[in-house]
Amino acid sequence: MTDRELLWTVPIFSEIAEADIDAIVRLCTRRKYPKDTVVFFENDPGDILFMIVEGRIKVTILGDDGKEVILTVLGPGDFFGEMALLDNEPRSATAIAIESCELLLLHRADFESALEENRSISRGLVRVLSARLRRANHQISTLALLDVYGRVARALLDMARDEGRRLKDGHIAFRRATHQEIANRIGTTRETVTRMLKDLERQSLIDVEGKEIILRPDFEKAFD
Ligand code: CMP
């Protein structure tokens, strides 16, 4: 995919005219990040907006005791790092490449001038930030209202809907995250997730096949 094609898939740049997108493309640089590299840490000063060409980025908050809470996992076409540019505060979370990643980087001054010249970028930003707030509200209610079994089920459903592909028979297949990753999304332990996944498999609500988890149609009926 060319840089121009990629920028058009990023929601904040999707409505920009061809000539303007080419001007922004010229300001971006591509950079590769091997798997498990930290792009930046929470509380770092931040002057760059990142767009994902390839790979997945985990956005996470690390506690002093080494525990982590995963806020979200972003993939191709998503952007991150906009908050520090918009509110001039330090990075609100840590960003880590969980697969080998290729990112497009746009520096603060270039982002700000693009923002001033193209009103559609602000409209896109507000739209995406609202969607992220909705999602965060949903996560807060999940954490506060569901028991741990419901939280594991909800995490699987969210991952399936965000990243999965629907198969013809109504099943949804998606990346098999580690049990630790699922646990860190919902504030529980790896052992609990392992136990619950086994239980869901025993009830024929999910299948674990190679690098994928498959949700059966009854799973959505039971937990939606
Ligand atoms: P920034 O604060 O610059 O650095 C961390 C980035 O993670 C932040 O910008 C956002 O791009 C992203 N981020 C933080 N919280 C969330 C969230 N709840 N959902 C999606 N992305 C987030």
Short mmCIF file of N, CA and C and ligand atoms in Angstrom, two decimals, residues 40 59 71-72 74 79-85 90-93 132 136 139, ligand 1:
data_model
loop_
_atom_site.label_atom_id
_atom_site.label_comp_id
_atom_site.label_asym_id
_atom_site.label_seq_id
_atom_site.Cartn_x
_atom_site.Cartn_y
_atom_site.Cartn_z
N PHE A 40 6.64 4.39 22.85
CA PHE A 40 6.90 5.42 23.86
C PHE A 40 6.30 4.95 25.18
N VAL A 59 -1.88 -0.49 23.63
CA VAL A 59 -1.86 0.75 24.42
C VAL A 59 -2.16 0.35 25.86
N LEU A 71 -5.49 -0.91 27.58
CA LEU A 71 -6.61 -0.03 27.24
C LEU A 71 -7.21 -0.43 25.90
N THR A 72 -6.32 -0.74 24.94
CA THR A 72 -6.81 -1.15 23.62
C THR A 72 -5.66 -1.75 22.83
N LEU A 74 -4.47 -1.63 18.84
CA LEU A 74 -4.77 -0.94 17.57
C LEU A 74 -4.10 -1.66 16.41
N PHE A 79 -4.66 5.27 14.32
CA PHE A 79 -3.61 6.22 14.71
C PHE A 79 -3.56 6.28 16.23
N PHE A 80 -2.42 6.73 16.75
CA PHE A 80 -2.30 6.94 18.21
C PHE A 80 -1.25 8.01 18.46
N GLY A 81 -1.27 8.52 19.71
CA GLY A 81 -0.31 9.57 20.06
C GLY A 81 -0.86 10.97 19.83
N GLU A 82 -2.17 11.05 19.49
CA GLU A 82 -2.75 12.37 19.20
C GLU A 82 -3.01 13.16 20.48
N MET A 83 -3.22 12.46 21.62
CA MET A 83 -3.65 13.19 22.82
C MET A 83 -2.60 14.18 23.31
N ALA A 84 -1.34 13.72 23.36
CA ALA A 84 -0.27 14.61 23.83
C ALA A 84 -0.12 15.82 22.90
N LEU A 85 -0.43 15.62 21.61
CA LEU A 85 -0.34 16.75 20.67
C LEU A 85 -1.49 17.72 20.88
N PRO A 90 1.88 15.10 28.89
CA PRO A 90 2.72 13.94 28.52
C PRO A 90 1.87 12.78 27.98
N ARG A 91 2.51 11.76 27.47
CA ARG A 91 1.81 10.58 26.96
C ARG A 91 0.92 9.98 28.04
N SER A 92 -0.33 9.68 27.68
CA SER A 92 -1.28 9.18 28.68
C SER A 92 -1.16 7.68 28.90
N ALA A 93 -0.40 6.99 28.05
CA ALA A 93 -0.26 5.54 28.18
C ALA A 93 1.01 5.12 27.43
N ARG A 132 -13.82 6.40 20.77
CA ARG A 132 -12.94 5.83 21.80
C ARG A 132 -13.54 6.04 23.20
N ALA A 136 -14.48 3.26 25.87
CA ALA A 136 -13.95 3.30 27.24
C ALA A 136 -15.11 3.21 28.25
N GLN A 139 -16.11 -0.26 28.53
CA GLN A 139 -15.14 -1.02 29.33
C GLN A 139 -15.35 -0.76 30.82
P1 CMP B 1 -1.08 9.97 23.89
O1 CMP B 1 -1.62 10.32 25.23
O2 CMP B 1 -0.28 10.96 23.16
O3 CMP B 1 -0.21 8.62 24.05
C1 CMP B 1 -0.91 7.42 24.37
C2 CMP B 1 -1.93 7.19 23.29
O4 CMP B 1 -2.74 6.04 23.46
C3 CMP B 1 -2.95 8.34 23.32
O5 CMP B 1 -2.31 9.52 22.91
C4 CMP B 1 -4.01 7.78 22.41
O6 CMP B 1 -3.63 7.87 21.07
C5 CMP B 1 -3.98 6.31 22.83
N1 CMP B 1 -5.02 6.00 23.84
C6 CMP B 1 -5.02 6.35 25.14
N2 CMP B 1 -6.14 5.88 25.75
C7 CMP B 1 -6.85 5.24 24.81
C8 CMP B 1 -8.08 4.53 24.80
N3 CMP B 1 -8.81 4.40 25.92
N4 CMP B 1 -8.51 4.00 23.63
C9 CMP B 1 -7.77 4.12 22.51
N5 CMP B 1 -6.57 4.75 22.45
C10 CMP B 1 -6.13 5.31 23.58
#
